[in-house]
Amino acid sequence: MRELPQNVTPPANGDANETEHLYSRRFVLSGAGAMTLLGMAGCSTSTLELPQFQLDDTVTGSVRPIRPAISVDKNVTGPDVMYASLNDGGFEVPAVPYQKVKPEFRRQIVVNETGEAPGTIVVHLQERKLYLVQEGGDAIRYGVGIGKDGFRWSGRANIQYGKEWPIWTPPPEMIQRKPELVKWQNGQPGGLTNPLGARALYIYQDGKDTGYRIHGSPEWASIGQAMSSGCVRLINQDIIDLYSRVSKKNPVVVV
């Protein structure tokens, strides 16, 4: 037991509780004073280790962000602006009822998870999405329609060149499947009903035309579907945006 101070008279029975309270308070105050003195003396953590108090000593400035910050782009805004009607090349491109397009297939900026270098166009067939990789860890993502089974292509290639309001010429095998297309065997002029839409990017591999294109489409409802003859198609407003961002020699990866 802790001895009482020699200069204090032991309490009578009736004063026991009051005295115990006095000593307890003195003990707490003396302990607090000791801790204060230790702090003033500049104790090292070898004497008082922070972990025993379960304190977080992480410096906030040293915490790295979970992912890069998403950039701001003047052409990636609200869908009512991005998919509004516009006049392009003398054609009045109609507005897209974007409410009927799944949000995941609308133009947007996302974190680049493709692993590809900036400037690369990545088409993910299963996702039905196209990514244009940006500097700083971002990618601009567009919804796409792809070819149906038996008409798909995948691999690495390059954009050889691009055209605005391109002429579409159906290949002979397509004319055989759809004889009504024979009227366009010498080419359908560019326009609002042209299957290539407002723009076309021509994919070449090892200097040879693959026959596949990244192009626009007046059929916005086909985005997210697999129903074409192999090409990758975007909403006309989206292909106009994508076309403005590429150098016509960008690498293309279709997976």
PDB file of C-alpha atoms in Angstrom:
ATOM      1  CA  MET A   1       0.000   0.000   0.000  1.00  0.00           C
ATOM      2  CA  ARG A   2       1.000   3.622  -0.603  1.00  0.00           C
ATOM      3  CA  GLU A   3       2.087   5.257   2.699  1.00  0.00           C
ATOM      4  CA  LEU A   4       0.313   8.375   3.879  1.00  0.00           C
ATOM      5  CA  PRO A   5       2.349  11.576   4.152  1.00  0.00           C
ATOM      6  CA  GLN A   6       3.926  11.807   7.592  1.00  0.00           C
ATOM      7  CA  ASN A   7       2.549  15.264   8.301  1.00  0.00           C
ATOM      8  CA  VAL A   8      -1.079  14.314   7.740  1.00  0.00           C
ATOM      9  CA  THR A   9      -3.238  13.082  10.606  1.00  0.00           C
ATOM     10  CA  PRO A  10      -5.105   9.863   9.769  1.00  0.00           C
ATOM     11  CA  PRO A  11      -8.785  10.568   9.274  1.00  0.00           C
ATOM     12  CA  ALA A  12     -11.540   9.565  11.553  1.00  0.00           C
ATOM     13  CA  ASN A  13     -13.958   6.947  10.285  1.00  0.00           C
ATOM     14  CA  GLY A  14     -16.484   9.561   9.232  1.00  0.00           C
ATOM     15  CA  ASP A  15     -13.869  11.449   7.202  1.00  0.00           C
ATOM     16  CA  ALA A  16     -12.555   8.462   5.218  1.00  0.00           C
ATOM     17  CA  ASN A  17     -14.430   9.122   1.952  1.00  0.00           C
ATOM     18  CA  GLU A  18     -13.495  12.784   1.905  1.00  0.00           C
ATOM     19  CA  THR A  19      -9.811  12.005   2.483  1.00  0.00           C
ATOM     20  CA  GLU A  20      -9.725   9.278  -0.170  1.00  0.00           C
ATOM     21  CA  HIS A  21     -11.199  11.761  -2.599  1.00  0.00           C
ATOM     22  CA  LEU A  22      -8.526  14.300  -1.634  1.00  0.00           C
ATOM     23  CA  TYR A  23      -5.665  11.835  -2.176  1.00  0.00           C
ATOM     24  CA  SER A  24      -7.122  10.586  -5.471  1.00  0.00           C
ATOM     25  CA  ARG A  25      -7.376  14.137  -6.752  1.00  0.00           C
ATOM     26  CA  ARG A  26      -3.803  14.869  -5.637  1.00  0.00           C
ATOM     27  CA  PHE A  27      -2.594  11.726  -7.401  1.00  0.00           C
ATOM     28  CA  VAL A  28      -4.315  12.657 -10.676  1.00  0.00           C
ATOM     29  CA  LEU A  29      -3.008  16.224 -10.522  1.00  0.00           C
ATOM     30  CA  SER A  30       0.515  15.083  -9.781  1.00  0.00           C
ATOM     31  CA  GLY A  31       0.349  12.619 -12.701  1.00  0.00           C
ATOM     32  CA  ALA A  32      -0.890  15.305 -15.053  1.00  0.00           C
ATOM     33  CA  GLY A  33       1.855  17.613 -13.865  1.00  0.00           C
ATOM     34  CA  ALA A  34       4.442  14.950 -14.526  1.00  0.00           C
ATOM     35  CA  MET A  35       3.153  14.453 -18.055  1.00  0.00           C
ATOM     36  CA  THR A  36       3.322  18.200 -18.633  1.00  0.00           C
ATOM     37  CA  LEU A  37       6.915  18.314 -17.402  1.00  0.00           C
ATOM     38  CA  LEU A  38       7.811  15.425 -19.655  1.00  0.00           C
ATOM     39  CA  GLY A  39       6.325  17.286 -22.584  1.00  0.00           C
ATOM     40  CA  MET A  40       8.219  20.459 -21.693  1.00  0.00           C
ATOM     41  CA  ALA A  41      11.421  18.487 -21.390  1.00  0.00           C
ATOM     42  CA  GLY A  42      11.032  17.406 -25.000  1.00  0.00           C
ATOM     43  CA  CYS A  43      10.801  13.645 -24.532  1.00  0.00           C
ATOM     44  CA  SER A  44      11.667  11.542 -27.514  1.00  0.00           C
ATOM     45  CA  THR A  45       9.359   8.845 -28.873  1.00  0.00           C
ATOM     46  CA  SER A  46      11.813   6.318 -27.446  1.00  0.00           C
ATOM     47  CA  THR A  47      10.302   7.135 -24.063  1.00  0.00           C
ATOM     48  CA  LEU A  48       6.669   7.507 -25.202  1.00  0.00           C
ATOM     49  CA  GLU A  49       6.017   5.575 -28.367  1.00  0.00           C
ATOM     50  CA  LEU A  50       3.076   6.955 -30.397  1.00  0.00           C
ATOM     51  CA  PRO A  51       1.774   3.511 -31.384  1.00  0.00           C
ATOM     52  CA  GLN A  52       0.872   2.701 -27.781  1.00  0.00           C
ATOM     53  CA  PHE A  53      -1.604   5.596 -27.922  1.00  0.00           C
ATOM     54  CA  GLN A  54      -2.921   4.448 -31.337  1.00  0.00           C
ATOM     55  CA  LEU A  55      -2.311   7.869 -32.898  1.00  0.00           C
ATOM     56  CA  ASP A  56      -2.075   8.423 -36.680  1.00  0.00           C
ATOM     57  CA  ASP A  57       1.134  10.346 -37.353  1.00  0.00           C
ATOM     58  CA  THR A  58       0.757  10.311 -41.182  1.00  0.00           C
ATOM     59  CA  VAL A  59       1.587  13.649 -42.813  1.00  0.00           C
ATOM     60  CA  THR A  60      -1.377  14.641 -44.953  1.00  0.00           C
ATOM     61  CA  GLY A  61       0.789  16.091 -47.713  1.00  0.00           C
ATOM     62  CA  SER A  62       2.474  12.722 -48.232  1.00  0.00           C
ATOM     63  CA  VAL A  63      -0.733  10.889 -49.112  1.00  0.00           C
ATOM     64  CA  ARG A  64      -0.875  10.209 -52.860  1.00  0.00           C
ATOM     65  CA  PRO A  65      -4.236  10.526 -54.643  1.00  0.00           C
ATOM     66  CA  ILE A  66      -6.028   7.280 -55.406  1.00  0.00           C
ATOM     67  CA  ARG A  67      -6.216   8.155 -59.111  1.00  0.00           C
ATOM     68  CA  PRO A  68      -5.299  11.089 -61.341  1.00  0.00           C
ATOM     69  CA  ALA A  69      -7.683  14.014 -61.325  1.00  0.00           C
ATOM     70  CA  ILE A  70     -10.150  14.113 -64.206  1.00  0.00           C
ATOM     71  CA  SER A  71      -9.390  16.953 -66.581  1.00  0.00           C
ATOM     72  CA  VAL A  72     -11.815  19.510 -67.924  1.00  0.00           C
ATOM     73  CA  ASP A  73     -12.608  19.625 -71.637  1.00  0.00           C
ATOM     74  CA  LYS A  74     -14.779  22.239 -73.301  1.00  0.00           C
ATOM     75  CA  ASN A  75     -16.212  19.644 -75.690  1.00  0.00           C
ATOM     76  CA  VAL A  76     -17.187  17.172 -72.974  1.00  0.00           C
ATOM     77  CA  THR A  77     -20.094  18.839 -71.223  1.00  0.00           C
ATOM     78  CA  GLY A  78     -23.760  18.046 -70.706  1.00  0.00           C
ATOM     79  CA  PRO A  79     -25.462  15.668 -73.162  1.00  0.00           C
ATOM     80  CA  ASP A  80     -27.983  18.345 -74.112  1.00  0.00           C
ATOM     81  CA  VAL A  81     -25.068  20.384 -75.493  1.00  0.00           C
ATOM     82  CA  MET A  82     -22.946  17.550 -76.909  1.00  0.00           C
ATOM     83  CA  TYR A  83     -25.842  15.949 -78.782  1.00  0.00           C
ATOM     84  CA  ALA A  84     -27.670  19.061 -79.946  1.00  0.00           C
ATOM     85  CA  SER A  85     -28.253  19.625 -83.658  1.00  0.00           C
ATOM     86  CA  LEU A  86     -25.455  21.327 -85.580  1.00  0.00           C
ATOM     87  CA  ASN A  87     -24.619  22.519 -89.055  1.00  0.00           C
ATOM     88  CA  ASP A  88     -21.564  20.766 -90.453  1.00  0.00           C
ATOM     89  CA  GLY A  89     -20.282  20.865 -94.011  1.00  0.00           C
ATOM     90  CA  GLY A  90     -23.585  22.200 -95.252  1.00  0.00           C
ATOM     91  CA  PHE A  91     -25.562  19.413 -93.571  1.00  0.00           C
ATOM     92  CA  GLU A  92     -27.907  19.949 -90.641  1.00  0.00           C
ATOM     93  CA  VAL A  93     -27.040  17.075 -88.308  1.00  0.00           C
ATOM     94  CA  PRO A  94     -30.169  16.335 -86.242  1.00  0.00           C
ATOM     95  CA  ALA A  95     -30.138  16.329 -82.447  1.00  0.00           C
ATOM     96  CA  VAL A  96     -29.840  12.963 -80.750  1.00  0.00           C
ATOM     97  CA  PRO A  97     -32.490  12.002 -78.171  1.00  0.00           C
ATOM     98  CA  TYR A  98     -29.732  11.242 -75.687  1.00  0.00           C
ATOM     99  CA  GLN A  99     -32.226  10.194 -72.994  1.00  0.00           C
ATOM    100  CA  LYS A 100     -32.663   7.007 -75.048  1.00  0.00           C
ATOM    101  CA  VAL A 101     -28.906   6.359 -75.096  1.00  0.00           C
ATOM    102  CA  LYS A 102     -27.516   4.629 -72.020  1.00  0.00           C
ATOM    103  CA  PRO A 103     -25.364   7.049 -69.986  1.00  0.00           C
ATOM    104  CA  GLU A 104     -22.373   4.705 -70.274  1.00  0.00           C
ATOM    105  CA  PHE A 105     -22.404   5.162 -74.057  1.00  0.00           C
ATOM    106  CA  ARG A 106     -22.379   8.967 -73.962  1.00  0.00           C
ATOM    107  CA  ARG A 107     -19.166  10.933 -74.448  1.00  0.00           C
ATOM    108  CA  GLN A 108     -17.263  11.407 -71.188  1.00  0.00           C
ATOM    109  CA  ILE A 109     -13.816  11.720 -69.628  1.00  0.00           C
ATOM    110  CA  VAL A 110     -12.622   8.721 -67.614  1.00  0.00           C
ATOM    111  CA  VAL A 111      -9.433   7.500 -65.988  1.00  0.00           C
ATOM    112  CA  ASN A 112      -7.227   5.784 -68.558  1.00  0.00           C
ATOM    113  CA  GLU A 113      -7.119   2.111 -67.658  1.00  0.00           C
ATOM    114  CA  THR A 114      -6.118   0.846 -71.116  1.00  0.00           C
ATOM    115  CA  GLY A 115      -2.379   0.839 -70.453  1.00  0.00           C
ATOM    116  CA  GLU A 116      -1.822   2.456 -73.858  1.00  0.00           C
ATOM    117  CA  ALA A 117       0.145   5.617 -74.652  1.00  0.00           C
ATOM    118  CA  PRO A 118      -1.494   9.017 -75.218  1.00  0.00           C
ATOM    119  CA  GLY A 119      -2.920   9.382 -78.714  1.00  0.00           C
ATOM    120  CA  THR A 120      -3.874   5.711 -78.986  1.00  0.00           C
ATOM    121  CA  ILE A 121      -7.407   4.773 -79.986  1.00  0.00           C
ATOM    122  CA  VAL A 122      -8.568   1.680 -78.106  1.00  0.00           C
ATOM    123  CA  VAL A 123     -11.764  -0.092 -79.167  1.00  0.00           C
ATOM    124  CA  HIS A 124     -13.084  -2.546 -76.603  1.00  0.00           C
ATOM    125  CA  LEU A 125     -15.481  -4.790 -78.513  1.00  0.00           C
ATOM    126  CA  GLN A 126     -17.054  -6.466 -75.505  1.00  0.00           C
ATOM    127  CA  GLU A 127     -17.670  -3.169 -73.724  1.00  0.00           C
ATOM    128  CA  ARG A 128     -18.875  -1.467 -76.935  1.00  0.00           C
ATOM    129  CA  LYS A 129     -16.670   1.505 -76.080  1.00  0.00           C
ATOM    130  CA  LEU A 130     -13.886   3.475 -77.741  1.00  0.00           C
ATOM    131  CA  TYR A 131     -11.158   5.237 -75.740  1.00  0.00           C
ATOM    132  CA  LEU A 132      -8.930   8.037 -76.980  1.00  0.00           C
ATOM    133  CA  VAL A 133      -6.024   8.099 -74.531  1.00  0.00           C
ATOM    134  CA  GLN A 134      -5.052  11.577 -73.294  1.00  0.00           C
ATOM    135  CA  GLU A 135      -2.026  13.047 -71.570  1.00  0.00           C
ATOM    136  CA  GLY A 136      -2.094  13.042 -67.781  1.00  0.00           C
ATOM    137  CA  GLY A 137      -3.884   9.734 -67.183  1.00  0.00           C
ATOM    138  CA  ASP A 138      -7.250  10.484 -68.813  1.00  0.00           C
ATOM    139  CA  ALA A 139      -9.143   9.035 -71.740  1.00  0.00           C
ATOM    140  CA  ILE A 140     -12.152  10.325 -73.643  1.00  0.00           C
ATOM    141  CA  ARG A 141     -14.675   7.520 -73.930  1.00  0.00           C
ATOM    142  CA  TYR A 142     -17.350   7.120 -76.586  1.00  0.00           C
ATOM    143  CA  GLY A 143     -20.036   4.503 -77.027  1.00  0.00           C
ATOM    144  CA  VAL A 144     -19.788   2.508 -80.258  1.00  0.00           C
ATOM    145  CA  GLY A 145     -21.604  -0.064 -82.332  1.00  0.00           C
ATOM    146  CA  ILE A 146     -19.555  -2.982 -83.624  1.00  0.00           C
ATOM    147  CA  GLY A 147     -19.735  -5.729 -86.213  1.00  0.00           C
ATOM    148  CA  LYS A 148     -21.864  -8.772 -85.662  1.00  0.00           C
ATOM    149  CA  ASP A 149     -20.340 -12.219 -85.281  1.00  0.00           C
ATOM    150  CA  GLY A 150     -18.288 -13.195 -88.309  1.00  0.00           C
ATOM    151  CA  PHE A 151     -17.644  -9.584 -89.313  1.00  0.00           C
ATOM    152  CA  ARG A 152     -15.296  -8.432 -86.571  1.00  0.00           C
ATOM    153  CA  TRP A 153     -11.639  -7.544 -86.741  1.00  0.00           C
ATOM    154  CA  SER A 154      -9.142  -7.113 -83.928  1.00  0.00           C
ATOM    155  CA  GLY A 155      -5.487  -6.284 -83.680  1.00  0.00           C
ATOM    156  CA  ARG A 156      -3.064  -3.371 -83.806  1.00  0.00           C
ATOM    157  CA  ALA A 157      -3.009  -0.937 -86.695  1.00  0.00           C
ATOM    158  CA  ASN A 158      -2.995   2.783 -87.505  1.00  0.00           C
ATOM    159  CA  ILE A 159      -5.293   5.438 -88.829  1.00  0.00           C
ATOM    160  CA  GLN A 160      -3.978   6.046 -92.349  1.00  0.00           C
ATOM    161  CA  TYR A 161      -6.207   8.995 -93.190  1.00  0.00           C
ATOM    162  CA  GLY A 162      -9.655  10.423 -92.567  1.00  0.00           C
ATOM    163  CA  LYS A 163     -12.454  11.990 -94.587  1.00  0.00           C
ATOM    164  CA  GLU A 164     -15.299  14.368 -93.850  1.00  0.00           C
ATOM    165  CA  TRP A 165     -18.721  13.317 -95.188  1.00  0.00           C
ATOM    166  CA  PRO A 166     -17.091  10.413 -97.031  1.00  0.00           C
ATOM    167  CA  ILE A 167     -18.387   8.511-100.027  1.00  0.00           C
ATOM    168  CA  TRP A 168     -19.493   4.986 -99.171  1.00  0.00           C
ATOM    169  CA  THR A 169     -18.952   2.170-101.640  1.00  0.00           C
ATOM    170  CA  PRO A 170     -20.456  -1.197-100.638  1.00  0.00           C
ATOM    171  CA  PRO A 171     -18.090  -4.115-101.302  1.00  0.00           C
ATOM    172  CA  PRO A 172     -19.168  -6.674-103.933  1.00  0.00           C
ATOM    173  CA  GLU A 173     -19.964  -9.335-101.324  1.00  0.00           C
ATOM    174  CA  MET A 174     -22.341  -6.933 -99.592  1.00  0.00           C
ATOM    175  CA  ILE A 175     -24.085  -6.194-102.857  1.00  0.00           C
ATOM    176  CA  GLN A 176     -24.520  -9.941-103.323  1.00  0.00           C
ATOM    177  CA  ARG A 177     -26.196 -10.172 -99.919  1.00  0.00           C
ATOM    178  CA  LYS A 178     -28.245  -7.045-100.493  1.00  0.00           C
ATOM    179  CA  PRO A 179     -28.911  -6.569-104.245  1.00  0.00           C
ATOM    180  CA  GLU A 180     -30.733  -3.273-103.583  1.00  0.00           C
ATOM    181  CA  LEU A 181     -27.315  -1.715-102.919  1.00  0.00           C
ATOM    182  CA  VAL A 182     -26.248  -2.146-106.520  1.00  0.00           C
ATOM    183  CA  LYS A 183     -27.263   1.486-107.105  1.00  0.00           C
ATOM    184  CA  TRP A 184     -24.317   2.502-104.966  1.00  0.00           C
ATOM    185  CA  GLN A 185     -21.742   0.233-106.580  1.00  0.00           C
ATOM    186  CA  ASN A 186     -19.888   3.345-107.770  1.00  0.00           C
ATOM    187  CA  GLY A 187     -20.275   5.052-104.423  1.00  0.00           C
ATOM    188  CA  GLN A 188     -22.953   6.803-102.372  1.00  0.00           C
ATOM    189  CA  PRO A 189     -22.263  10.518-101.922  1.00  0.00           C
ATOM    190  CA  GLY A 190     -21.730  11.816 -98.420  1.00  0.00           C
ATOM    191  CA  GLY A 191     -24.832  12.974 -96.611  1.00  0.00           C
ATOM    192  CA  LEU A 192     -27.203  12.413 -93.726  1.00  0.00           C
ATOM    193  CA  THR A 193     -28.293   8.955 -94.942  1.00  0.00           C
ATOM    194  CA  ASN A 194     -24.793   7.756 -95.829  1.00  0.00           C
ATOM    195  CA  PRO A 195     -23.849   4.741 -93.635  1.00  0.00           C
ATOM    196  CA  LEU A 196     -20.422   6.264 -92.926  1.00  0.00           C
ATOM    197  CA  GLY A 197     -21.982   9.343 -91.383  1.00  0.00           C
ATOM    198  CA  ALA A 198     -20.194  12.647 -90.916  1.00  0.00           C
ATOM    199  CA  ARG A 199     -16.618  11.333 -90.712  1.00  0.00           C
ATOM    200  CA  ALA A 200     -14.582   8.212 -91.406  1.00  0.00           C
ATOM    201  CA  LEU A 201     -11.149   7.119 -90.173  1.00  0.00           C
ATOM    202  CA  TYR A 202      -9.523   4.438 -92.346  1.00  0.00           C
ATOM    203  CA  ILE A 203      -7.647   1.647 -90.556  1.00  0.00           C
ATOM    204  CA  TYR A 204      -4.479   0.285 -92.173  1.00  0.00           C
ATOM    205  CA  GLN A 205      -2.217  -2.499 -90.926  1.00  0.00           C
ATOM    206  CA  ASP A 206       1.352  -2.813 -92.211  1.00  0.00           C
ATOM    207  CA  GLY A 207       0.517  -0.323 -94.947  1.00  0.00           C
ATOM    208  CA  LYS A 208      -2.498  -2.262 -96.213  1.00  0.00           C
ATOM    209  CA  ASP A 209      -6.158  -1.302 -95.987  1.00  0.00           C
ATOM    210  CA  THR A 210      -7.933  -3.590 -93.527  1.00  0.00           C
ATOM    211  CA  GLY A 211     -11.314  -2.619 -94.971  1.00  0.00           C
ATOM    212  CA  TYR A 212     -12.424  -1.530 -91.500  1.00  0.00           C
ATOM    213  CA  ARG A 213     -13.367   1.990 -90.550  1.00  0.00           C
ATOM    214  CA  ILE A 214     -14.177   4.072 -87.495  1.00  0.00           C
ATOM    215  CA  HIS A 215     -17.039   6.216 -88.688  1.00  0.00           C
ATOM    216  CA  GLY A 216     -20.219   8.054 -87.834  1.00  0.00           C
ATOM    217  CA  SER A 217     -23.751   6.806 -88.204  1.00  0.00           C
ATOM    218  CA  PRO A 218     -27.176   8.398 -88.517  1.00  0.00           C
ATOM    219  CA  GLU A 219     -28.538   5.389 -86.611  1.00  0.00           C
ATOM    220  CA  TRP A 220     -27.842   6.503 -83.046  1.00  0.00           C
ATOM    221  CA  ALA A 221     -29.990   3.645 -81.673  1.00  0.00           C
ATOM    222  CA  SER A 222     -27.412   1.140 -82.967  1.00  0.00           C
ATOM    223  CA  ILE A 223     -24.781   2.365 -80.498  1.00  0.00           C
ATOM    224  CA  GLY A 224     -24.006  -0.401 -78.032  1.00  0.00           C
ATOM    225  CA  GLN A 225     -25.203  -3.039 -80.503  1.00  0.00           C
ATOM    226  CA  ALA A 226     -23.441  -5.607 -82.700  1.00  0.00           C
ATOM    227  CA  MET A 227     -25.143  -5.401 -86.058  1.00  0.00           C
ATOM    228  CA  SER A 228     -22.833  -3.913 -88.706  1.00  0.00           C
ATOM    229  CA  SER A 229     -20.513  -5.485 -91.234  1.00  0.00           C
ATOM    230  CA  GLY A 230     -17.480  -5.061 -89.020  1.00  0.00           C
ATOM    231  CA  CYS A 231     -16.817  -1.338 -88.813  1.00  0.00           C
ATOM    232  CA  VAL A 232     -16.853   0.655 -85.587  1.00  0.00           C
ATOM    233  CA  ARG A 233     -19.534   3.337 -85.639  1.00  0.00           C
ATOM    234  CA  LEU A 234     -20.227   6.319 -83.389  1.00  0.00           C
ATOM    235  CA  ILE A 235     -22.993   8.869 -83.044  1.00  0.00           C
ATOM    236  CA  ASN A 236     -22.364  11.577 -85.664  1.00  0.00           C
ATOM    237  CA  GLN A 237     -21.728  14.231 -83.003  1.00  0.00           C
ATOM    238  CA  ASP A 238     -19.161  11.922 -81.394  1.00  0.00           C
ATOM    239  CA  ILE A 239     -17.280  11.060 -84.584  1.00  0.00           C
ATOM    240  CA  ILE A 240     -17.052  14.780 -85.378  1.00  0.00           C
ATOM    241  CA  ASP A 241     -15.501  15.308 -81.948  1.00  0.00           C
ATOM    242  CA  LEU A 242     -13.135  12.322 -82.246  1.00  0.00           C
ATOM    243  CA  TYR A 243     -12.077  13.323 -85.748  1.00  0.00           C
ATOM    244  CA  SER A 244     -11.075  16.783 -84.501  1.00  0.00           C
ATOM    245  CA  ARG A 245      -8.726  15.231 -81.941  1.00  0.00           C
ATOM    246  CA  VAL A 246      -6.709  12.775 -84.060  1.00  0.00           C
ATOM    247  CA  SER A 247      -3.740  13.396 -86.335  1.00  0.00           C
ATOM    248  CA  LYS A 248      -4.927  10.804 -88.877  1.00  0.00           C
ATOM    249  CA  LYS A 249      -1.904   8.643 -87.991  1.00  0.00           C
ATOM    250  CA  ASN A 250      -2.943   7.555 -84.514  1.00  0.00           C
ATOM    251  CA  PRO A 251      -2.297   3.965 -83.442  1.00  0.00           C
ATOM    252  CA  VAL A 252      -5.428   1.841 -83.118  1.00  0.00           C
ATOM    253  CA  VAL A 253      -5.913  -1.165 -80.842  1.00  0.00           C
ATOM    254  CA  VAL A 254      -9.052  -3.281 -81.224  1.00  0.00           C
ATOM    255  CA  VAL A 255      -9.506  -5.888 -78.520  1.00  0.00           C
TER     256      VAL A 255
END
